[in-house]
mmCIF file of C-alpha atoms and ligand atoms in Angstrom:
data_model
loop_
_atom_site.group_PDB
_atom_site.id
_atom_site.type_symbol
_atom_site.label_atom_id
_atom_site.label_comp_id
_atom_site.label_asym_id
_atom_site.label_seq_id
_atom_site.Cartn_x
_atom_site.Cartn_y
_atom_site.Cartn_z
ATOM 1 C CA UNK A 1 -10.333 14.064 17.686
ATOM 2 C CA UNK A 2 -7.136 12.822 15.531
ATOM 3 C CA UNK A 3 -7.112 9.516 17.394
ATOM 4 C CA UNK A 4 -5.147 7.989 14.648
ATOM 5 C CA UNK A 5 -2.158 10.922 15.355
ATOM 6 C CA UNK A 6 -2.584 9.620 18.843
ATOM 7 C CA UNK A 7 -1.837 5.872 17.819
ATOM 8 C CA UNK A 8 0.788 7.187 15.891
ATOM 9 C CA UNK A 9 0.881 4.445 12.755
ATOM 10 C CA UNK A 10 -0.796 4.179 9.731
ATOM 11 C CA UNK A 11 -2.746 0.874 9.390
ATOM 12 C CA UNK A 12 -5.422 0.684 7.894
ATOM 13 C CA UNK A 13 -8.421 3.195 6.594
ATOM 14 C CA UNK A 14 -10.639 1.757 9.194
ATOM 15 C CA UNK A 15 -8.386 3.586 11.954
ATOM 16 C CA UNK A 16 -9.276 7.108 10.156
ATOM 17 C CA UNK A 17 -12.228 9.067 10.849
ATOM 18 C CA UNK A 18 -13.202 11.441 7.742
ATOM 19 C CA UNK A 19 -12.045 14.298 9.737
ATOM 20 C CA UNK A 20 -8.479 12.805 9.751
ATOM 21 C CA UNK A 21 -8.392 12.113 6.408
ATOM 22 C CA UNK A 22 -9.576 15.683 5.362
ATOM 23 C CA UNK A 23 -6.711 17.028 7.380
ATOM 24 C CA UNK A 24 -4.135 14.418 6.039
ATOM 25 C CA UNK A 25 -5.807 15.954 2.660
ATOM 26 C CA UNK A 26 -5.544 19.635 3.694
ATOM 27 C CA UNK A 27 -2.168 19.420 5.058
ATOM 28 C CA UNK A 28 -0.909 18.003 1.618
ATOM 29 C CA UNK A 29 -2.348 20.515 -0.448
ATOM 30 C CA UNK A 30 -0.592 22.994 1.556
ATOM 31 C CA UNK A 31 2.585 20.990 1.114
ATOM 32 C CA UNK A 32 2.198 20.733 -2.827
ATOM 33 C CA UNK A 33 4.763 23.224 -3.324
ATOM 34 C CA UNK A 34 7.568 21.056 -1.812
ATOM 35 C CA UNK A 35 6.740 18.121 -4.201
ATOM 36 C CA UNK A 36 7.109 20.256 -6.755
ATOM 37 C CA UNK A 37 10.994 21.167 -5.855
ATOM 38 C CA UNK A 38 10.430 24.425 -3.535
ATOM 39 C CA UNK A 39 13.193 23.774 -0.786
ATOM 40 C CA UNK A 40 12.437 22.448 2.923
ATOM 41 C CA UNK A 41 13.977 21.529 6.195
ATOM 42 C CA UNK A 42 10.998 20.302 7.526
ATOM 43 C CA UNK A 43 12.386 16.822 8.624
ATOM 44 C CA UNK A 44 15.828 17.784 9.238
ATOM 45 C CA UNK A 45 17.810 15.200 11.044
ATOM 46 C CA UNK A 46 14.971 12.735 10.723
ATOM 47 C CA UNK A 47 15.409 9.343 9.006
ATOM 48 C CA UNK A 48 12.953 6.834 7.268
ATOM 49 C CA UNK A 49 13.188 3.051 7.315
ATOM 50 C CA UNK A 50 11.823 1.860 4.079
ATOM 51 C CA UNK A 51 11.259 -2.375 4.660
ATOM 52 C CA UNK A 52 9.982 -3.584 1.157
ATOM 53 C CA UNK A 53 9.555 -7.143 1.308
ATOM 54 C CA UNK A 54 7.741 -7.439 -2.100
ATOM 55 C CA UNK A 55 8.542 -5.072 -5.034
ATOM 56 C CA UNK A 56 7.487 -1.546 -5.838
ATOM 57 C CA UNK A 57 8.356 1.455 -7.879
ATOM 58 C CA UNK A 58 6.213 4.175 -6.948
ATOM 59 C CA UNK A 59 5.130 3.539 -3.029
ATOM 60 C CA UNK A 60 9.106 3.402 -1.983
ATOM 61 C CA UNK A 61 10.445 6.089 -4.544
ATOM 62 C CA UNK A 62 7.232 8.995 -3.744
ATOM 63 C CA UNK A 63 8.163 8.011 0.207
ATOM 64 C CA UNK A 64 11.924 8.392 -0.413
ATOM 65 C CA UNK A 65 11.029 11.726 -2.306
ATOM 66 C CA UNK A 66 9.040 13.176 0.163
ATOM 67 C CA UNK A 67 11.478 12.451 2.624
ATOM 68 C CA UNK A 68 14.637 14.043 0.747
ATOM 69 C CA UNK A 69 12.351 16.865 -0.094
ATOM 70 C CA UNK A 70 11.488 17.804 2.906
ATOM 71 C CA UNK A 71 15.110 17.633 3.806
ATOM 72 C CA UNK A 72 15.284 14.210 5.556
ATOM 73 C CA UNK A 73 17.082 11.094 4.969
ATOM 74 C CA UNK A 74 15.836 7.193 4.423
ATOM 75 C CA UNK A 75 17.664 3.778 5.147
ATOM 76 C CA UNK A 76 16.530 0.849 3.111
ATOM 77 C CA UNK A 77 16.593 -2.864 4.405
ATOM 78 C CA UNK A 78 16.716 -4.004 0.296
ATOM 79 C CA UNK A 79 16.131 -7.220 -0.496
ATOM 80 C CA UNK A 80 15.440 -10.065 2.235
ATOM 81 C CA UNK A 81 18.824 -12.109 0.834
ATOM 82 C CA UNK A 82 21.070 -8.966 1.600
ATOM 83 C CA UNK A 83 19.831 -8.631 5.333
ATOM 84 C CA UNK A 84 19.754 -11.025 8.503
ATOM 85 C CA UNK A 85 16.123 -12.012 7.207
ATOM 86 C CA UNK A 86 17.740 -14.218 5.303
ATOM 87 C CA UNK A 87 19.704 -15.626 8.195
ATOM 88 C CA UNK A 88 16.364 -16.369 9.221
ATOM 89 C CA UNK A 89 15.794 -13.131 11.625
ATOM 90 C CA UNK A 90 12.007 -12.829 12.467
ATOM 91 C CA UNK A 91 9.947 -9.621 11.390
ATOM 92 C CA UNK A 92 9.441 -8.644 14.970
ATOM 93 C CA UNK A 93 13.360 -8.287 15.630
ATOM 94 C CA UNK A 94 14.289 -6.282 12.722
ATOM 95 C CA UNK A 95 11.610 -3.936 13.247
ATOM 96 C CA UNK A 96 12.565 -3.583 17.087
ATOM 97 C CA UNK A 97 16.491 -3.115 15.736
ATOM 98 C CA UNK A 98 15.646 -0.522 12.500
ATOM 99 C CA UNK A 99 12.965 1.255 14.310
ATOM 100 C CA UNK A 100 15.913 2.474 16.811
ATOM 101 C CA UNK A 101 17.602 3.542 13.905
ATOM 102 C CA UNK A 102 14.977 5.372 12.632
ATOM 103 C CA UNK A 103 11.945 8.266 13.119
ATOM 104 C CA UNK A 104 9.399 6.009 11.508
ATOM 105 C CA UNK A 105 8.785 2.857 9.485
ATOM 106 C CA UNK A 106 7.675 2.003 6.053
ATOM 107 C CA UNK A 107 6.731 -1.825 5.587
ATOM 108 C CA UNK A 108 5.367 -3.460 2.855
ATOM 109 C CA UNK A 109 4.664 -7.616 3.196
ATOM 110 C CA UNK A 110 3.240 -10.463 1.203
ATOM 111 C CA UNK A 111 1.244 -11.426 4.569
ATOM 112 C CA UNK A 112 -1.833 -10.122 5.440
ATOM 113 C CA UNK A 113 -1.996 -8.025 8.972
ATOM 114 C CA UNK A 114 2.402 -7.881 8.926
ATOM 115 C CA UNK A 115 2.292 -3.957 9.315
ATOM 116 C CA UNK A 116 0.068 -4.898 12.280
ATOM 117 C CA UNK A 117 2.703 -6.888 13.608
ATOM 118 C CA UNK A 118 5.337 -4.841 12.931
ATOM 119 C CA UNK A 119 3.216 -2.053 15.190
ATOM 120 C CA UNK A 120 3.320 -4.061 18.329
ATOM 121 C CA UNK A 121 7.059 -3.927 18.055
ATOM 122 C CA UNK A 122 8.458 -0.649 16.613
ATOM 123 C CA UNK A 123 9.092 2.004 18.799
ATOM 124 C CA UNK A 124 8.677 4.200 16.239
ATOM 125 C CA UNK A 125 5.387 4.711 13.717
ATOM 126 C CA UNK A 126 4.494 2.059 11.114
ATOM 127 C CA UNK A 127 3.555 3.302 8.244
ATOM 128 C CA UNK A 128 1.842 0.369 6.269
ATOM 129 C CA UNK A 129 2.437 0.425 2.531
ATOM 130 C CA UNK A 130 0.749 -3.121 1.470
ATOM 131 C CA UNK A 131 0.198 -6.187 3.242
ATOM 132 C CA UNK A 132 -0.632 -8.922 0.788
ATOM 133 C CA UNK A 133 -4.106 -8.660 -0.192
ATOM 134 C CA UNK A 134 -4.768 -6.517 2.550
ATOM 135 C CA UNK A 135 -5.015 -2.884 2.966
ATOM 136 C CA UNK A 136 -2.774 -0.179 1.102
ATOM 137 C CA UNK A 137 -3.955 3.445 3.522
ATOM 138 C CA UNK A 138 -1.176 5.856 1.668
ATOM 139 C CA UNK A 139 -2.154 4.615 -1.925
ATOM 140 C CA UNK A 140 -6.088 5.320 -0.777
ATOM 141 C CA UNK A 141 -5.004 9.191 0.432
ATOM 142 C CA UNK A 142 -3.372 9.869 -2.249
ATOM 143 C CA UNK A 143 -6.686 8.236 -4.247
ATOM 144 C CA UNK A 144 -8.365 10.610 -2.729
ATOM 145 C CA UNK A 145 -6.721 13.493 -3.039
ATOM 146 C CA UNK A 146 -6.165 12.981 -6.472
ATOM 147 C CA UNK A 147 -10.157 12.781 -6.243
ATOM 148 C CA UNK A 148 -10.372 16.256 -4.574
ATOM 149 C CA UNK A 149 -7.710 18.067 -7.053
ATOM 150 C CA UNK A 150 -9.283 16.759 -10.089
ATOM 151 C CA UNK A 151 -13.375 16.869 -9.186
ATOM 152 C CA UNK A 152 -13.222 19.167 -6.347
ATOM 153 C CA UNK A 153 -14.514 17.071 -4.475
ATOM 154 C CA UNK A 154 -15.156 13.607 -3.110
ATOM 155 C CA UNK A 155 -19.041 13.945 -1.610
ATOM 156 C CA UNK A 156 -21.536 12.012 -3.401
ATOM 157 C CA UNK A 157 -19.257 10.676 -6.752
ATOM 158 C CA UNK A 158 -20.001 7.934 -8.489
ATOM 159 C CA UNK A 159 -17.176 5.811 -7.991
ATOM 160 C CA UNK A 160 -16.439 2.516 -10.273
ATOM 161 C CA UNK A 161 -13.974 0.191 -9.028
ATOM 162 C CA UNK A 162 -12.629 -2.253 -11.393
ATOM 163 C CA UNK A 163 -10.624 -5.375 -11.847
ATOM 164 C CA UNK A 164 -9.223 -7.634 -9.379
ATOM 165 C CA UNK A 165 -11.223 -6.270 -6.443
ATOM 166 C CA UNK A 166 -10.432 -9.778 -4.293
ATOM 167 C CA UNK A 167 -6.657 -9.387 -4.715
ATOM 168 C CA UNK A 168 -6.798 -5.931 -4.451
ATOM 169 C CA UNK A 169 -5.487 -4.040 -1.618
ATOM 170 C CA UNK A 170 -5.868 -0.633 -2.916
ATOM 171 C CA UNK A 171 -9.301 -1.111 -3.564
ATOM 172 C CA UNK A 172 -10.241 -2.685 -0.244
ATOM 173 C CA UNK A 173 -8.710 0.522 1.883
ATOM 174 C CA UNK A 174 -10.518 2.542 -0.768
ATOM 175 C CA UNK A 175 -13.777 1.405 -0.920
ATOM 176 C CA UNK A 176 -14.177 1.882 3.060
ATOM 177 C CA UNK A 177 -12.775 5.239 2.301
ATOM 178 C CA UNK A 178 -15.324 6.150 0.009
ATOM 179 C CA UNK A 179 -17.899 4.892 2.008
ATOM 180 C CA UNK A 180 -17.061 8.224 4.178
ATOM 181 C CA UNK A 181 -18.002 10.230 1.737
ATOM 182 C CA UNK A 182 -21.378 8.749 0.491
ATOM 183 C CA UNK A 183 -20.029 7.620 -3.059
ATOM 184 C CA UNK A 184 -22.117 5.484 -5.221
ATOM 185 C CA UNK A 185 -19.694 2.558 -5.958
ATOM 186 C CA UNK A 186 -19.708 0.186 -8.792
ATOM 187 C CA UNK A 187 -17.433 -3.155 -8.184
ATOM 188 C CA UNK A 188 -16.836 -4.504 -11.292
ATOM 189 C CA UNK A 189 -15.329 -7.774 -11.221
ATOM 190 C CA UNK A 190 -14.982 -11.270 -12.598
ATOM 191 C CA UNK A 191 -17.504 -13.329 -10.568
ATOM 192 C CA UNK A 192 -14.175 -15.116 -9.260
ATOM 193 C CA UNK A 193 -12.792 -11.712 -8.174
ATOM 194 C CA UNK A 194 -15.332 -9.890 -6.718
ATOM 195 C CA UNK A 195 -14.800 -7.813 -3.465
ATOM 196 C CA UNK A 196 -14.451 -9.650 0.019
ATOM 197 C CA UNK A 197 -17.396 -10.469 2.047
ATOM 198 C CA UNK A 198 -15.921 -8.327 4.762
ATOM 199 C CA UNK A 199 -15.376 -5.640 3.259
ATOM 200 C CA UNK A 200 -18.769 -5.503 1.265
ATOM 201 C CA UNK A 201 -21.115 -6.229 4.291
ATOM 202 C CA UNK A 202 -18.657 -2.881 5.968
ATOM 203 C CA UNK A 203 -19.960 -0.856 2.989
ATOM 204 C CA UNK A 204 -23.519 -2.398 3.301
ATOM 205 C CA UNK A 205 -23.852 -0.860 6.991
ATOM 206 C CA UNK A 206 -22.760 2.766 5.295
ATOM 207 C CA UNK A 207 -25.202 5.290 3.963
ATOM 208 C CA UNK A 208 -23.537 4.137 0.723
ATOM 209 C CA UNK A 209 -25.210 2.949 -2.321
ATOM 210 C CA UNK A 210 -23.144 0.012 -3.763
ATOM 211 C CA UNK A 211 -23.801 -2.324 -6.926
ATOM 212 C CA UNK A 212 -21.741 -4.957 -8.554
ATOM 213 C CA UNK A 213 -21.570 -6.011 -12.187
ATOM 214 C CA UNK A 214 -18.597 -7.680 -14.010
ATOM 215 C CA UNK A 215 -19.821 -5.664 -17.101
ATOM 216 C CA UNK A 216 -17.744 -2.926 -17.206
ATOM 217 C CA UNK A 217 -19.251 -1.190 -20.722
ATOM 218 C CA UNK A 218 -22.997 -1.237 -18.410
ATOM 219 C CA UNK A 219 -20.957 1.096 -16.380
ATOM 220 C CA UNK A 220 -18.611 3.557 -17.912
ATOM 221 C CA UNK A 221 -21.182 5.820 -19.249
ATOM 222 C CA UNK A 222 -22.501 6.611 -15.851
ATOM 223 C CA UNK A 223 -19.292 7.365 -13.417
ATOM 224 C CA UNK A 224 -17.326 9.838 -12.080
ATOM 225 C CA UNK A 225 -14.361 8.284 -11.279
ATOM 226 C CA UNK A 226 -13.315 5.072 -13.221
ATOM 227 C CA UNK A 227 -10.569 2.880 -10.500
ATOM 228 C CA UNK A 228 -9.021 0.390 -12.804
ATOM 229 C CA UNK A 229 -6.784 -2.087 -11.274
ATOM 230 C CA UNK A 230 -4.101 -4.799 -12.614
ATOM 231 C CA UNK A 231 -5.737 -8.710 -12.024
ATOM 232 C CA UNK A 232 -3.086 -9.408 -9.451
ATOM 233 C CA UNK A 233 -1.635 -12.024 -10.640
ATOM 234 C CA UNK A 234 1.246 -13.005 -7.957
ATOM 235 C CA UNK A 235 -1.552 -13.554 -5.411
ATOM 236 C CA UNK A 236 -3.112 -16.775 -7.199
ATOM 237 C CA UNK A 237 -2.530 -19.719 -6.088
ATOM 238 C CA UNK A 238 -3.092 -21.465 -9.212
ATOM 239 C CA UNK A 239 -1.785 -19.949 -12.623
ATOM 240 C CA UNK A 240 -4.845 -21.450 -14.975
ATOM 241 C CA UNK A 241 -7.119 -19.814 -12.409
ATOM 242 C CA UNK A 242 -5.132 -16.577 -13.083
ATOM 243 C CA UNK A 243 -5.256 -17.740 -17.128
ATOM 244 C CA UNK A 244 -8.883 -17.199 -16.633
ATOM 245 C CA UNK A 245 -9.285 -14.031 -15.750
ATOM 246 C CA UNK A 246 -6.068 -12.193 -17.325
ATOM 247 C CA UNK A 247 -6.976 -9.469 -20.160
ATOM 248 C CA UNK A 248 -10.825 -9.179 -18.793
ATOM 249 C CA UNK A 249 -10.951 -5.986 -18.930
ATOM 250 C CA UNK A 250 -9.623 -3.328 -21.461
ATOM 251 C CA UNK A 251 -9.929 0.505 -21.795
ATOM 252 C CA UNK A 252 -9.611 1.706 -25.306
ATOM 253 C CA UNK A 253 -10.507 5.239 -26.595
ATOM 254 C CA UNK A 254 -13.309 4.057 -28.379
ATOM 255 C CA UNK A 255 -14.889 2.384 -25.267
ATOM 256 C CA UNK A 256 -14.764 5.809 -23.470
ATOM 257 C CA UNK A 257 -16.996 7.623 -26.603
ATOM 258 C CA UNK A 258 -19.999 8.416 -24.361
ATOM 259 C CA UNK A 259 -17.944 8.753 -21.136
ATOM 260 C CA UNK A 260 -18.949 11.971 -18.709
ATOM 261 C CA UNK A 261 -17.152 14.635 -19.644
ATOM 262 C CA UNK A 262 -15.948 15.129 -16.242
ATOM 263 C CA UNK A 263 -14.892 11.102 -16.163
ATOM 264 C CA UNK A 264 -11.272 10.367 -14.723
ATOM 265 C CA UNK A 265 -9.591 7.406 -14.890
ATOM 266 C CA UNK A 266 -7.168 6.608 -12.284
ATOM 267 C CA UNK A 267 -5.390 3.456 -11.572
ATOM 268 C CA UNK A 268 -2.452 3.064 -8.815
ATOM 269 C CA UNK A 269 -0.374 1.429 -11.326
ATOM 270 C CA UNK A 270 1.921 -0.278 -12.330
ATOM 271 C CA UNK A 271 -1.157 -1.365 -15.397
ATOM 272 C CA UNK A 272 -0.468 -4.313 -17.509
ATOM 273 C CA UNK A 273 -3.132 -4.473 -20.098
ATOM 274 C CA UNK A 274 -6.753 -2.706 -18.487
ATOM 275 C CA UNK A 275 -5.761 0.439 -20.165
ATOM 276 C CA UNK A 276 -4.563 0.724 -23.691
ATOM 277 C CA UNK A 277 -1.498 3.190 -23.735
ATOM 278 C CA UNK A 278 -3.601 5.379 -26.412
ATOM 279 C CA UNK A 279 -6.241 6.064 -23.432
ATOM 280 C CA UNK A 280 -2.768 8.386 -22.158
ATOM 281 C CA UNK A 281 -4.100 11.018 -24.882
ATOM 282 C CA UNK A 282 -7.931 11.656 -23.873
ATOM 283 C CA UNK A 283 -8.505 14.340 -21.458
ATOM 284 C CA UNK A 284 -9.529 11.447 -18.990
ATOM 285 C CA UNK A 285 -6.940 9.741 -18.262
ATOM 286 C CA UNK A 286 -5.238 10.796 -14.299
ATOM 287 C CA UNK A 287 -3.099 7.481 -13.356
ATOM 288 C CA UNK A 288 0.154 9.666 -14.028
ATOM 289 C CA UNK A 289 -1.255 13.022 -11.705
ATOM 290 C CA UNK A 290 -2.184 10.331 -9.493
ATOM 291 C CA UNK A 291 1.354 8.971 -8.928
ATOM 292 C CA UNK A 292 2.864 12.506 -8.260
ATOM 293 C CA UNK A 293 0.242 13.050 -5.621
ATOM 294 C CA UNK A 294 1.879 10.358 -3.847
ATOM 295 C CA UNK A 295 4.576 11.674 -3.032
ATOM 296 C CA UNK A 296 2.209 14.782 -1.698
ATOM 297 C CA UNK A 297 0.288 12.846 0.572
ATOM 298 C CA UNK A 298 3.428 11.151 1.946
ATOM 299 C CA UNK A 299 5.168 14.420 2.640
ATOM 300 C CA UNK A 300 1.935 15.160 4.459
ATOM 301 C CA UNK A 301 1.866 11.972 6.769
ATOM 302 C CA UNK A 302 5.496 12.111 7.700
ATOM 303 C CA UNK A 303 5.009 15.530 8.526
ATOM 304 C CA UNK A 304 2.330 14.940 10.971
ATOM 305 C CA UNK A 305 3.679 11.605 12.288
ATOM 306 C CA UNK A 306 7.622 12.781 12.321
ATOM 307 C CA UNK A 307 7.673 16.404 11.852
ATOM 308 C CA UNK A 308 5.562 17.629 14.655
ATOM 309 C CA UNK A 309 2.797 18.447 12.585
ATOM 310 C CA UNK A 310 -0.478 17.291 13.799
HETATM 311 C C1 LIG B 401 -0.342 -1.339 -6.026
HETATM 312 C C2 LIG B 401 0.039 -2.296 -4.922
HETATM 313 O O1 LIG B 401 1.229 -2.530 -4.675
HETATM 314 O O2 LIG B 401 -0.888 -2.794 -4.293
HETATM 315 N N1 LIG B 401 0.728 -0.572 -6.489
HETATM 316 C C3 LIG B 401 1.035 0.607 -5.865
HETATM 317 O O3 LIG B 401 1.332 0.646 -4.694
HETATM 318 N N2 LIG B 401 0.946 1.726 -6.591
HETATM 319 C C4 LIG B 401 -1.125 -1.958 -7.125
HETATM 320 C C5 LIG B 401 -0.609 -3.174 -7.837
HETATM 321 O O4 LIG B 401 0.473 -3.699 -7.545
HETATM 322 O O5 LIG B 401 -1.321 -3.616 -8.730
#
């Protein structure tokens, strides 16, 4: 029961049973009031480390939110050449130093398995918010919350996950997620991109139907829930292989003419081309719903890892 509350951080997806994530999910909707402006002192006297070694808009600024919302405070490291990484200070010792500073941690990393790392040395939780081409568990909560609000409900969807689903992160932690739930999933992806061995032999083992494709107008008629996702392309390591595969996909109004009339579209943004600025308009479109729900489900987890609420 809650054995991830018992470990304290927040890894990976794969440390969540569905009954923690429905809670995580329960306890934000409840919260939803507090994202919205209502006042708190939920976390008073409580302070979050934010260590964001790669760049983001929306995973630091919905944390920082739901912190100062809920009437808490957050330190930031900034960037690597302000601090005494630059010096050369291994990850291990500045999470040991800021995690006595601080009631929990927020790390994002270009390496794979780094909030992992930073785990076995915080004395406080870890809260991972990306490492590399890894996982990405508070972008996949609020995923599926923003699932829940807008279908009501996750059971049995048919879920199409597009784009760079090698690079990825949000789509690996989601995919396993899904699997919870009995979704039919899609992956549609360049052949170059597709999903990760590991991740789709996981999904094979599930009661899960999956299917790939990397035609995504074969698919958009018959979903649910359309994932897009940016081709990532920091993560290549060669820029013609990135030339490749850049622009593959494309939403446009006009491809979405036979969509389900219940389709959303969600994507965990930022979006560089996969969705044309005009899909904004249709009734489908979720990505910017889906961005306020972050800072939901973050109020949630802090809550339950900081705030004495689990
Ligand atoms: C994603 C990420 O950082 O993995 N962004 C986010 O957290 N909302 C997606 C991306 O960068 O493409």
């Amino acid at each position: 029961m809650l054995t991830m509350f018992k470990k304290r951080h927040v890894l990976s997806m794969r440390d969540f049973s569905r009954e923690e994530i429905d809670f995580v999910l329960d306890m934000a909707l409840s919260l939803e009031p507090y994202a919205r402006g209502k006042k708190s002192n939920m976390l008073a006297g409580k302070i979050l480390a934010l260590l964001f070694f790669e760049p983001s808009t929306r995973t630091r600024m919905s944390f920082e939110t739901a912190m100062k919302r809920l009437g808490g405070g957050v330190i930031n490291l900034g960037p690597a050449e302000g601090s005494s990484i630059y010096k050369g200070e291994s990850l291990a010792d500045t999470v040991r130093v800021i995690g006595g500073y601080s009631d929990a941690l927020v790390i994002r990393h270009p390496k794979e398995g780094s909030a992992r790392l930073a785990s076995e040395f915080s004395p406080v939780p870890v809260l991972n918010a990306g490492d590399g081409a890894g996982h990405h568990p508070t972008q996949t909560l609020l995923d599926l919350y923003t699932i829940k609000k807008e279908q009501n409900r996750i059971d049995n969807l048919s879920v199409a996950l597009v784009g760079d689903l090698k690079y990825g992160r949000t789509v690996h932690s989601l995919a396993y997620a899904l699997s919870l739930y009995g979704a039919e999933i899609t992956l549609v992806s360049p052949s170059s991109l597709r999903m990760p061995e590991p991740i789709r032999s996981d999904l094979s083992g599930k009661e899960t139907k999956v299917r790939e494709t990397s035609d995504l107008s074969d698919v958009i008629d018959n979903v649910d829930v359309l994932y897009m996702t940016r081709i990532q392309r920091e993560r290549f390591p060669d820029p013609q292989e990135y030339g490749k595969v850049a622009r593959c996909y494309r939403l446009t109004p006009e491809s979405l003419s036979s969509a389900r009339k219940n389709l959303i579209i969600m994507h965990p943004l930022p979006r560089v081309d996969e969705i044309s600025p005009s899909v904004d308009e249709t009734p489908h479109a979720r990505y910017f719903q889906q961005s306020f729900y972050g800072v939901t489900i973050r109020m949630a987890l802090l809550k339950i890892l900081i705030g004495g609420g689990a």
